[in-house]
Coordinates of N, CA, C and O and ligand atoms in Angstrom, one line a residue:
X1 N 0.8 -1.2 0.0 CA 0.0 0.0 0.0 C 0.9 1.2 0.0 O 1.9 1.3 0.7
X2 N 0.5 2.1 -0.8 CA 1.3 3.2 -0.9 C 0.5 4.6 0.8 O -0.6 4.9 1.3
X3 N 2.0 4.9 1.0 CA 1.9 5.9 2.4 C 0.7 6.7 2.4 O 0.5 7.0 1.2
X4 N -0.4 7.1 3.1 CA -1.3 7.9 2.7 C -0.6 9.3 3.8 O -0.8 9.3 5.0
X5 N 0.0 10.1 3.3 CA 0.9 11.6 3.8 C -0.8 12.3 4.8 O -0.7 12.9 5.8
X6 N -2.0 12.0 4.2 CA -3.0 13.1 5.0 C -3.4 11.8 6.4 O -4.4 12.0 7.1
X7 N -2.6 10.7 6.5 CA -3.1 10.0 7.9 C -2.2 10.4 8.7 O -1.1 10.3 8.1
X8 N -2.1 10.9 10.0 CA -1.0 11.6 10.8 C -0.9 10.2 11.3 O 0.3 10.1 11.1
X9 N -1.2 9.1 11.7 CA -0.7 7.8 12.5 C 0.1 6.8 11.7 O -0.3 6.3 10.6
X10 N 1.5 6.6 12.5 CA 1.8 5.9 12.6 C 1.5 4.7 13.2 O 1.3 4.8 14.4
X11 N 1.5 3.6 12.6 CA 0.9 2.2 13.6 C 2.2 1.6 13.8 O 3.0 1.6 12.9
X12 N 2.6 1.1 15.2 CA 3.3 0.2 15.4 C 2.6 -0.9 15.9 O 1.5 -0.7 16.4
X13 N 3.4 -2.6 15.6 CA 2.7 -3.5 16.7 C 4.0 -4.5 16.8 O 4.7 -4.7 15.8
X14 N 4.2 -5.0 18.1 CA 5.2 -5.6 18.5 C 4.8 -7.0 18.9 O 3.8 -7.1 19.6
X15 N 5.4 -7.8 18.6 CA 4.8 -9.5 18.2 C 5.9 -10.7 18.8 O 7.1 -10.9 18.4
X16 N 5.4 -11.1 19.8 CA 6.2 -12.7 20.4 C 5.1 -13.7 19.9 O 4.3 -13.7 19.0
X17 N 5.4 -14.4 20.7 CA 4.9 -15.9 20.6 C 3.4 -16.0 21.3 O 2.3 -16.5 20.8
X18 N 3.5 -15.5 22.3 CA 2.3 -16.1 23.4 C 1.6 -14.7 23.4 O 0.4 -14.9 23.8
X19 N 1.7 -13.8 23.3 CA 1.5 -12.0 23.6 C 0.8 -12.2 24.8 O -0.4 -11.9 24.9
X20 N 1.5 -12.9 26.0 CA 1.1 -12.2 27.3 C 2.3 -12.1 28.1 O 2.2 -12.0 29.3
X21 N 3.8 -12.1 27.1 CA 5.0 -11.9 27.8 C 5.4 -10.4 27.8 O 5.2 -9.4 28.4
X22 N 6.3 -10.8 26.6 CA 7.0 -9.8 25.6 C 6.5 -8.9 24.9 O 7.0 -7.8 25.1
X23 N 5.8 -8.8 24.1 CA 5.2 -7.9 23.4 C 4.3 -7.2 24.3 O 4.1 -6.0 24.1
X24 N 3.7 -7.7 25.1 CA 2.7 -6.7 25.9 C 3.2 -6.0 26.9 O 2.6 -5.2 27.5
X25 N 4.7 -6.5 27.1 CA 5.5 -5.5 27.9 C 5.8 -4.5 26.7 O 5.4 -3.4 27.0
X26 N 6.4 -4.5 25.4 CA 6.8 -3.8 24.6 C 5.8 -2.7 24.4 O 6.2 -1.6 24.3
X27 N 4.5 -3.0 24.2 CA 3.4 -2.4 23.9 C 3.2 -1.5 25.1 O 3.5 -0.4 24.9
X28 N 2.8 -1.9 26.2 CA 3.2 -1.0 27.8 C 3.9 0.0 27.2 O 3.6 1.0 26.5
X29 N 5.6 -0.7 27.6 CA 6.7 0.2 27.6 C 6.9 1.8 26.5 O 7.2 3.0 26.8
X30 N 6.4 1.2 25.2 CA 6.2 2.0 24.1 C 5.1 2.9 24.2 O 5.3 4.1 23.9
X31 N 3.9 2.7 24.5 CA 3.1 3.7 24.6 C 3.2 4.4 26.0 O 2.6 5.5 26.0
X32 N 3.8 3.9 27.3 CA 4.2 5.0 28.0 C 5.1 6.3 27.6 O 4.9 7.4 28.0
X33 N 6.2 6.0 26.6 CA 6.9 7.0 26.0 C 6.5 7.6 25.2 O 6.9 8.8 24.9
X34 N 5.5 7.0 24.5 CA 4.7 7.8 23.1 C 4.2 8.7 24.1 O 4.1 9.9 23.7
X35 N 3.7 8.4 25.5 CA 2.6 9.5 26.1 C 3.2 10.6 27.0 O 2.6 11.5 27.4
X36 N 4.8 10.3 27.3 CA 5.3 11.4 27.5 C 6.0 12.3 27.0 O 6.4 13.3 27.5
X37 N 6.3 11.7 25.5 CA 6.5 12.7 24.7 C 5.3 13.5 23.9 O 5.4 14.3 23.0
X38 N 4.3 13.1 24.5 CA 2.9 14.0 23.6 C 2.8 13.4 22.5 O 2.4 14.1 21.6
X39 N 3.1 12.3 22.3 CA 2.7 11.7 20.6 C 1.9 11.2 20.4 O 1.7 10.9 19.2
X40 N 1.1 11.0 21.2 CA -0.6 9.8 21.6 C -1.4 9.9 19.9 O -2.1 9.0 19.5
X41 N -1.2 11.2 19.2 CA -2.1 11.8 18.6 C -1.0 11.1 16.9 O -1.4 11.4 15.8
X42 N -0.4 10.7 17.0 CA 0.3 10.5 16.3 C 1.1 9.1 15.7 O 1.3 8.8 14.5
X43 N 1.4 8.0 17.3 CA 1.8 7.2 17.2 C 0.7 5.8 17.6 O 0.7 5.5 18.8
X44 N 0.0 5.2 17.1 CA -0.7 4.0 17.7 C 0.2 2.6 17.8 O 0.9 2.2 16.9
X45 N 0.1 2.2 18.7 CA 0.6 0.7 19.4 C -0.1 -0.1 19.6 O -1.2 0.0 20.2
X46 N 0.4 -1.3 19.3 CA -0.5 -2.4 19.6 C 0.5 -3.6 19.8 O 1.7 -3.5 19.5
X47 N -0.1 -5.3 20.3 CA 0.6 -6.6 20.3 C 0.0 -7.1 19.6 O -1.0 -6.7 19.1
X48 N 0.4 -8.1 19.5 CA -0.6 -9.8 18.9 C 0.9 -10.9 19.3 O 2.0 -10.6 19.7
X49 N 0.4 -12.1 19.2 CA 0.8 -13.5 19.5 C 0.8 -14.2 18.0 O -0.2 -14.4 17.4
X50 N 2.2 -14.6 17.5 CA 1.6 -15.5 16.5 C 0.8 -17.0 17.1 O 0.1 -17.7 16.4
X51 N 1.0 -17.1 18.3 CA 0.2 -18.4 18.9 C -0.8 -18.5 19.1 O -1.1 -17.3 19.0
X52 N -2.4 -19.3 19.4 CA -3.2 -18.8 19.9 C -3.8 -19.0 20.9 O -5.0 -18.9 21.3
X53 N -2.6 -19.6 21.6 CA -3.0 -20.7 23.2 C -3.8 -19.4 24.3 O -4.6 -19.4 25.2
X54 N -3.0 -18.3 23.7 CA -3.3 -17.4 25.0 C -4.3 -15.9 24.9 O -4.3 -14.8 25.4
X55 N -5.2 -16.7 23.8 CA -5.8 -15.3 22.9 C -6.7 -15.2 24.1 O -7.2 -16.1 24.8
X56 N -6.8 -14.0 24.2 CA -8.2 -13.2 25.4 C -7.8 -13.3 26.5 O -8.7 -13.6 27.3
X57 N -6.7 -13.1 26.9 CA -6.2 -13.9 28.3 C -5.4 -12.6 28.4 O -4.8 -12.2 27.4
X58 N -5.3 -12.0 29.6 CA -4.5 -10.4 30.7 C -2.4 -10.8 30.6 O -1.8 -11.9 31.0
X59 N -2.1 -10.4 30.4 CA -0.4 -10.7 29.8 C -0.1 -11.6 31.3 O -0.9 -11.4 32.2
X60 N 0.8 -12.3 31.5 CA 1.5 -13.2 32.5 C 1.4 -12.1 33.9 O 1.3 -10.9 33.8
X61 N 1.4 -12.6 34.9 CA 1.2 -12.3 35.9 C 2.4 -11.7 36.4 O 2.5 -10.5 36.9
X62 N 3.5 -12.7 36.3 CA 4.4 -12.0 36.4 C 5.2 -11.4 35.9 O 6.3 -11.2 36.5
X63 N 5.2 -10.9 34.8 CA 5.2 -9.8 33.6 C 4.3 -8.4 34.1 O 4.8 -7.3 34.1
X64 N 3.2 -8.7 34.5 CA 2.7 -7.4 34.9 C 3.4 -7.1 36.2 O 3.2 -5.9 36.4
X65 N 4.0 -7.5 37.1 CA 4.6 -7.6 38.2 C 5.7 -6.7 38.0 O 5.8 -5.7 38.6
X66 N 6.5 -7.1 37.2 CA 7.8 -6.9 36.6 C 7.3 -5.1 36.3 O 7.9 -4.1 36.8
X67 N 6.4 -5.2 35.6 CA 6.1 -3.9 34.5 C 6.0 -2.4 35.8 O 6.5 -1.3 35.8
X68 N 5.1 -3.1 36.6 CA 4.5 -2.3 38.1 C 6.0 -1.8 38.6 O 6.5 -0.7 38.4
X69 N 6.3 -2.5 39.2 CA 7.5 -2.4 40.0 C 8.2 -0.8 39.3 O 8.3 0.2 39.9
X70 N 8.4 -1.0 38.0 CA 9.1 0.5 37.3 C 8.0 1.2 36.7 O 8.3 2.0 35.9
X71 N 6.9 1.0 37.0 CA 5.4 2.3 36.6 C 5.0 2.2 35.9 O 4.2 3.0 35.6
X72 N 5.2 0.9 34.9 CA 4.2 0.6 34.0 C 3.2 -0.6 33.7 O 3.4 -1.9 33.7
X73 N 1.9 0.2 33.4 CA 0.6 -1.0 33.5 C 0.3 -1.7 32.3 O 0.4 -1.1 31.2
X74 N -0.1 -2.9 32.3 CA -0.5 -3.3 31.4 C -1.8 -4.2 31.3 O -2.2 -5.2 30.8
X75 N -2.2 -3.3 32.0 CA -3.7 -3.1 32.2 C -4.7 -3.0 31.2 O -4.7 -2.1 30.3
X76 N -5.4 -4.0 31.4 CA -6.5 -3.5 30.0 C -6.3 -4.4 28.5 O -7.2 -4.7 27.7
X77 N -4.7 -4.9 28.5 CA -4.4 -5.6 27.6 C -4.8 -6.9 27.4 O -4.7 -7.7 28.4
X78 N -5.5 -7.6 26.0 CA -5.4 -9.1 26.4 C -4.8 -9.1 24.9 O -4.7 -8.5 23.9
X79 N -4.5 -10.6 25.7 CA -3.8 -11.1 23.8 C -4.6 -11.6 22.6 O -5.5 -12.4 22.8
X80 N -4.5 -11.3 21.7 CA -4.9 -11.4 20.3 C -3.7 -12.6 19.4 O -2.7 -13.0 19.9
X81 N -4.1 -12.8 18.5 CA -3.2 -13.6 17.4 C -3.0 -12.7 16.2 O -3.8 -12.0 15.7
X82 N -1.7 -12.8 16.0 CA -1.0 -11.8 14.7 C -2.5 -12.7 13.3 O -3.0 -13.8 13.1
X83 N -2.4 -11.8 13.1 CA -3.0 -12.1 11.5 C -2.6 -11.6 10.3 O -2.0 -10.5 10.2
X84 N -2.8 -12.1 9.5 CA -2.4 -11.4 8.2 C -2.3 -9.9 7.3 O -1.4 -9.4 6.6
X85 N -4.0 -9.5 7.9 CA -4.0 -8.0 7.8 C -3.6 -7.4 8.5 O -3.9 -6.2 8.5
X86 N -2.7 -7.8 9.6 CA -1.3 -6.7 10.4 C -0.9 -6.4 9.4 O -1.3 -5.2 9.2
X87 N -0.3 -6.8 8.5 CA 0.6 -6.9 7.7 C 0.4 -5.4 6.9 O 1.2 -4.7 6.3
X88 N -0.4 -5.3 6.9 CA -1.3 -4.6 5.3 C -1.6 -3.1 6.4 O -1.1 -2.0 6.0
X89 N -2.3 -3.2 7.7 CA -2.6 -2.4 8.7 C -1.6 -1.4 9.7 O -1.8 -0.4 10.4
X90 N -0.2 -2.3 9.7 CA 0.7 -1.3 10.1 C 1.7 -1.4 9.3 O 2.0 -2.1 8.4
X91 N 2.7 0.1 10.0 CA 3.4 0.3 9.5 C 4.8 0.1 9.6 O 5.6 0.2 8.7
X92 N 4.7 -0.5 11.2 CA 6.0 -1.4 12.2 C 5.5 -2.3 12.4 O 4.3 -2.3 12.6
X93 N 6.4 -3.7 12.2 CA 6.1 -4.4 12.7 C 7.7 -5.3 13.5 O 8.7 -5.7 12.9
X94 N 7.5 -5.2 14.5 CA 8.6 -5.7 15.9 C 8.5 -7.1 16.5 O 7.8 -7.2 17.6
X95 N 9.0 -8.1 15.8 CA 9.4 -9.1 16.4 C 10.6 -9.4 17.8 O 11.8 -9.2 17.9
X96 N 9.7 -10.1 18.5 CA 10.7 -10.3 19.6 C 12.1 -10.9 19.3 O 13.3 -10.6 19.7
X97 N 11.5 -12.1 18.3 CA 12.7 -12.8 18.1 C 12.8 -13.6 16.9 O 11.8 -13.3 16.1
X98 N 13.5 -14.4 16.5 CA 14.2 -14.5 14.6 C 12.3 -15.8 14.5 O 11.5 -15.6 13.6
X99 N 12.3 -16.8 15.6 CA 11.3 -17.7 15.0 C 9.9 -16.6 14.7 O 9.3 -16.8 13.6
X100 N 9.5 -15.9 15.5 CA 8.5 -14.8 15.5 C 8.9 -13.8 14.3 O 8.0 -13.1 14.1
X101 N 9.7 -13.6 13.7 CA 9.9 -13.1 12.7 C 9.7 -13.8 11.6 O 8.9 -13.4 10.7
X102 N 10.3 -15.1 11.6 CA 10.0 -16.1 10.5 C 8.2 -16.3 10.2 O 7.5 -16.0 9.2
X103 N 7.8 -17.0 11.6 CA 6.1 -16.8 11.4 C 5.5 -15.8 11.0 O 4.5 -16.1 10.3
X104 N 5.8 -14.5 11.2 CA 5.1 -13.1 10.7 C 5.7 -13.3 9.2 O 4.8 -13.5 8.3
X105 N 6.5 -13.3 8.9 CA 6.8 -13.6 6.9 C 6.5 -14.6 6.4 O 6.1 -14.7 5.2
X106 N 6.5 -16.0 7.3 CA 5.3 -16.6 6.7 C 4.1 -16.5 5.8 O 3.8 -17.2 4.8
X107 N 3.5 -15.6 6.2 CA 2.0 -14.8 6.0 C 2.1 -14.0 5.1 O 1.0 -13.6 4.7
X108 N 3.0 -13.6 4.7 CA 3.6 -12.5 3.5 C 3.5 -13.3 2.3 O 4.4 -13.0 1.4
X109 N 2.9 -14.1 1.9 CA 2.4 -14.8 0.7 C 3.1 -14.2 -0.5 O 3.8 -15.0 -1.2
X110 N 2.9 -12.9 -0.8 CA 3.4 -12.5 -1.9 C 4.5 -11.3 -1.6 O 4.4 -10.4 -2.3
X111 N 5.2 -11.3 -1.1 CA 6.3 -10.9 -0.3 C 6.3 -8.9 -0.3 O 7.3 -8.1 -0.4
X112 N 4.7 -8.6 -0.2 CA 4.6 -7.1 -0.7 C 5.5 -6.6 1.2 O 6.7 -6.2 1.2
X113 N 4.8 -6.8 2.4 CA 5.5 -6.4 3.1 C 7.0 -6.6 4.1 O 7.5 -5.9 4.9
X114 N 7.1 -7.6 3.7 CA 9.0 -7.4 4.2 C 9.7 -6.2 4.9 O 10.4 -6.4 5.9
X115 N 9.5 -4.7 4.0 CA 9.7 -4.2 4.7 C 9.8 -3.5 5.9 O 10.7 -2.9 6.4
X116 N 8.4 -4.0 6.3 CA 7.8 -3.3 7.3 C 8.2 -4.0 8.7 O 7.9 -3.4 9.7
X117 N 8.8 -5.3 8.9 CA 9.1 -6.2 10.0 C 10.3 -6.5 10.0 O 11.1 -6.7 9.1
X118 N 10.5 -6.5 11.1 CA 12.0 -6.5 11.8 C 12.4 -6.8 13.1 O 11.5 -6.6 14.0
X119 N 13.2 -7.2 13.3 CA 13.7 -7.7 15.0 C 13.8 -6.6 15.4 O 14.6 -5.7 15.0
X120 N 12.5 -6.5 16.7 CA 12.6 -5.1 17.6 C 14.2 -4.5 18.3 O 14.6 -3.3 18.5
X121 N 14.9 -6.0 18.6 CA 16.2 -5.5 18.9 C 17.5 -5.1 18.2 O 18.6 -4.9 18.7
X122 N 16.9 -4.9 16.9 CA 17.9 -4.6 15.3 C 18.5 -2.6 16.8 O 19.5 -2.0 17.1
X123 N 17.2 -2.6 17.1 CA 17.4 -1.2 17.9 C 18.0 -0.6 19.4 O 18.0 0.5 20.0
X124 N 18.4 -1.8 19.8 CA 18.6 -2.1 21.2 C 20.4 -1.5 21.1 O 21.3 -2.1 20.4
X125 N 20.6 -0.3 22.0 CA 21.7 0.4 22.1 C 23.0 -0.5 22.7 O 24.1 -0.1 23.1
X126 N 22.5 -1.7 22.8 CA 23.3 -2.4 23.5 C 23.8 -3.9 22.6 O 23.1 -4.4 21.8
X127 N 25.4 -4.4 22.9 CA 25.1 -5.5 21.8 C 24.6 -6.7 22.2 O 24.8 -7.2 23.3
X128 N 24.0 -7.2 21.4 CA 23.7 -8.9 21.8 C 23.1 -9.7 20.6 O 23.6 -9.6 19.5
X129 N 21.8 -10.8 20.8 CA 21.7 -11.5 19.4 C 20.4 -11.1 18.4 O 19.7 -11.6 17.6
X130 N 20.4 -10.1 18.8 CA 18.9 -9.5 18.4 C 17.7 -9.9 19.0 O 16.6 -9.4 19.0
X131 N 17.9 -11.0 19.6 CA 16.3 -11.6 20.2 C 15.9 -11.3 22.0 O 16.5 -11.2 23.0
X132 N 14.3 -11.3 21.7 CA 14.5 -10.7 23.3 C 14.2 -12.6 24.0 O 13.5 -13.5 23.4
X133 N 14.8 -12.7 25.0 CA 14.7 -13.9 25.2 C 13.7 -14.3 26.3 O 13.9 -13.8 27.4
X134 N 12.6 -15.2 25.9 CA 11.5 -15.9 26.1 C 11.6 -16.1 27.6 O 12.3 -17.0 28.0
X135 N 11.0 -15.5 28.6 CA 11.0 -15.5 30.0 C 9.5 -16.5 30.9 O 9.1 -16.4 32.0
X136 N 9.2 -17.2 30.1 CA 8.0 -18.1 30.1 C 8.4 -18.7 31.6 O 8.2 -18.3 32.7
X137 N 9.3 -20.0 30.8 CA 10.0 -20.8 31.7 C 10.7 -21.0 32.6 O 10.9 -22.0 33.3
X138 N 11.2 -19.3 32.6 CA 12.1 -19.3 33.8 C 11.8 -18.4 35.0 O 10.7 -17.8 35.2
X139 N 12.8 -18.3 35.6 CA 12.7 -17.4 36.8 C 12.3 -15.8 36.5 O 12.2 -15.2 35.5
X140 N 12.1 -15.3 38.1 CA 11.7 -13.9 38.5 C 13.1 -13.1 37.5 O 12.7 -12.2 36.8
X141 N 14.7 -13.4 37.5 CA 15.3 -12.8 37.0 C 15.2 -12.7 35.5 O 15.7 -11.6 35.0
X142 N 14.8 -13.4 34.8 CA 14.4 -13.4 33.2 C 13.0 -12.0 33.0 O 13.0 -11.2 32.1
X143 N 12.3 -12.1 33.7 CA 11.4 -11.1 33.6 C 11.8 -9.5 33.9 O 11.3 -8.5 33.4
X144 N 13.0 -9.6 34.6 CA 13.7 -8.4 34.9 C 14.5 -8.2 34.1 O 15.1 -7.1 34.2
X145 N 15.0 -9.0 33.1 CA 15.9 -8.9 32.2 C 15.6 -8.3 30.9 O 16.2 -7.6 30.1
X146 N 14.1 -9.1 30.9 CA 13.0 -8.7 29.8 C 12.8 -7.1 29.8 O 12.7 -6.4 28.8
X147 N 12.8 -6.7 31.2 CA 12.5 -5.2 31.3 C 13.3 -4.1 31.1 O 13.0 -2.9 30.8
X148 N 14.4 -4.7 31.2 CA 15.6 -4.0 31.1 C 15.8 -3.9 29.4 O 16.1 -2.8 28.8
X149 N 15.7 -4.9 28.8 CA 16.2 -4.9 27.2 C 15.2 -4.3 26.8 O 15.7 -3.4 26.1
X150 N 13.6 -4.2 26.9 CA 12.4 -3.5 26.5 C 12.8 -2.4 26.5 O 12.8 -1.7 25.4
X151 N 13.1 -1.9 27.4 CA 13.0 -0.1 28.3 C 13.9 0.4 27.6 O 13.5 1.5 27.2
X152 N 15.0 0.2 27.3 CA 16.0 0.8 26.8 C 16.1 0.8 25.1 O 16.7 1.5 24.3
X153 N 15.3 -0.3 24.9 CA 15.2 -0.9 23.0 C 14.4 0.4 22.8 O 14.7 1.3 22.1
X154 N 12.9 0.1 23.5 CA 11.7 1.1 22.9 C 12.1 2.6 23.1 O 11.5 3.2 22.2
X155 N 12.9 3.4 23.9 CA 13.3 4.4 23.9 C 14.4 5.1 22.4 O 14.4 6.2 21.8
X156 N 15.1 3.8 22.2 CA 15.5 4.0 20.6 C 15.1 4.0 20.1 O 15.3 5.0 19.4
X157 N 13.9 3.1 19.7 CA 13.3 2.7 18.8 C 12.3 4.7 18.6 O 12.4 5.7 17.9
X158 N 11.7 4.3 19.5 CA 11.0 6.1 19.6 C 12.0 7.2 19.0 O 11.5 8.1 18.3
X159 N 13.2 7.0 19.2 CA 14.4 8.7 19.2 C 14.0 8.2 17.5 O 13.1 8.8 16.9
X160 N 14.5 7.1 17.0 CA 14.0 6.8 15.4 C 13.0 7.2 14.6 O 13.1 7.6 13.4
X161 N 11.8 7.2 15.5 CA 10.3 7.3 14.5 C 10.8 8.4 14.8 O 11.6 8.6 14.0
X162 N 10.7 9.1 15.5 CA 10.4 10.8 15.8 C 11.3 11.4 14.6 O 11.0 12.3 13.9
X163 N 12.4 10.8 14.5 CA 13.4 11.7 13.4 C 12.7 11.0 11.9 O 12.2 11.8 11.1
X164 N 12.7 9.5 11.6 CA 11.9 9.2 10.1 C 10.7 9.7 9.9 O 10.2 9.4 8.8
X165 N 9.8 10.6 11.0 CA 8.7 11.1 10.6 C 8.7 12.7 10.8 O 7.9 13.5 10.5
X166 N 9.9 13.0 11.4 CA 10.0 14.8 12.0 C 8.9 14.6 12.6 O 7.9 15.1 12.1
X167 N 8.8 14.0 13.6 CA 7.6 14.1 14.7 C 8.0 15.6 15.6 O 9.2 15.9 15.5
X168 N 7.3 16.2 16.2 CA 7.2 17.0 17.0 C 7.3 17.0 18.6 O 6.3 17.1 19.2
X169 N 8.5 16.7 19.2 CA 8.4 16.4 20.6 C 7.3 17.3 21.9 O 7.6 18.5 21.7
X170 N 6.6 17.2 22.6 CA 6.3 18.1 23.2 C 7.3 18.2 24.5 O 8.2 17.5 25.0
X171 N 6.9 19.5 24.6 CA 8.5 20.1 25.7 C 8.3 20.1 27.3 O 9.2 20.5 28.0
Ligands
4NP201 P1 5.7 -14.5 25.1 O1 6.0 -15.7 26.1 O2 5.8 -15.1 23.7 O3 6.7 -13.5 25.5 O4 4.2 -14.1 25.4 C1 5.3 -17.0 26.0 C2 4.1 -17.2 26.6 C3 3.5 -18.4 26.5 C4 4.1 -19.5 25.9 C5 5.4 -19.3 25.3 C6 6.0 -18.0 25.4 N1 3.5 -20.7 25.9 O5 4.2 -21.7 25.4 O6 2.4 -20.9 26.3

């Protein structure tokens, strides 16, 4: 689809496996910053799961735990399953990690969007393997680890849109 220049929104949506881990911390994380930089009017966010074990279901418990602790809610959120017309509907699309990437191009049948998806951590100021790593299984420290790589990724990721779109900071 070609850009429509008279829609001021940008869509992001940020995509794991289960979307009651990772991505709904991303989705959190990201639209708290979209909201203090005054972008609300500008930038929309959203998750999905390529899975669908956990569709309609409030993100992991202790993920929201994690989120609380440093001020952010993720309240209100349930998970959904990535579909196809993501694809076509936004304009970011942020995989947690390379198999969640693979699944989302999957779906790309005719390979129009490629562009638009990418490993959320292609942005992450810090080095490592691009993937955010799956905190399902493990301990209380994996979820804090999760928070730490989010917080600092989505903050990039934001300094980015704001300059590829001359967004407008509020002051
Ligand atoms: P997420 O974590 O992809 O970060 O939401 C997971 C949640 C659930 C499962 C796997 C990963 N699961 O296998 O049910």
């Amino acid at each position: 689809m070609i850009r429509d220049f008279t829609d001021p929104m940008t869509r992001v949506l940020f995509v794991c496996l289960g979307n009651i881990c990772r991505s709904p911390l991303a989705e959190g994380v990201f639209r708290h910053y979209v909201r203090k930089a005054g972008l609300e009017d500008h930038i929309e966010v959203d998750s999905a799961g390529t899975g669908s074990w956990h569709v309609g279901e409030p993100p992991d418990r202790r993920m929201r735990r994690t989120a609380e602790a440093h001020g952010i809610s993720l309240d209100g959120q349930r998970a959904r399953q990535f579909e196809k017309e993501d694809l076509e509907r936004f304009d970011h699309i942020f995989a947690m990690d390379k198999e969640n990437l693979q699944d989302i191009l999957y779906l790309d049948d005719g390979d129009a969007y490629g562009h638009k998806v990418r490993l959320f951590r292609e942005f992450d100021p810090e080095p490592g393997d691009y993937q955010v790593p799956d905190p399902y299984y493990g301990g209380p420290q994996g979820f804090e680890n999760v928070f730490q790589i989010v917080d600092r990724t989505a903050r990039t990721l934001l300094h980015r849109l704001v300059e590829e779109y001359d967004l407008e900071l509020r002051q």
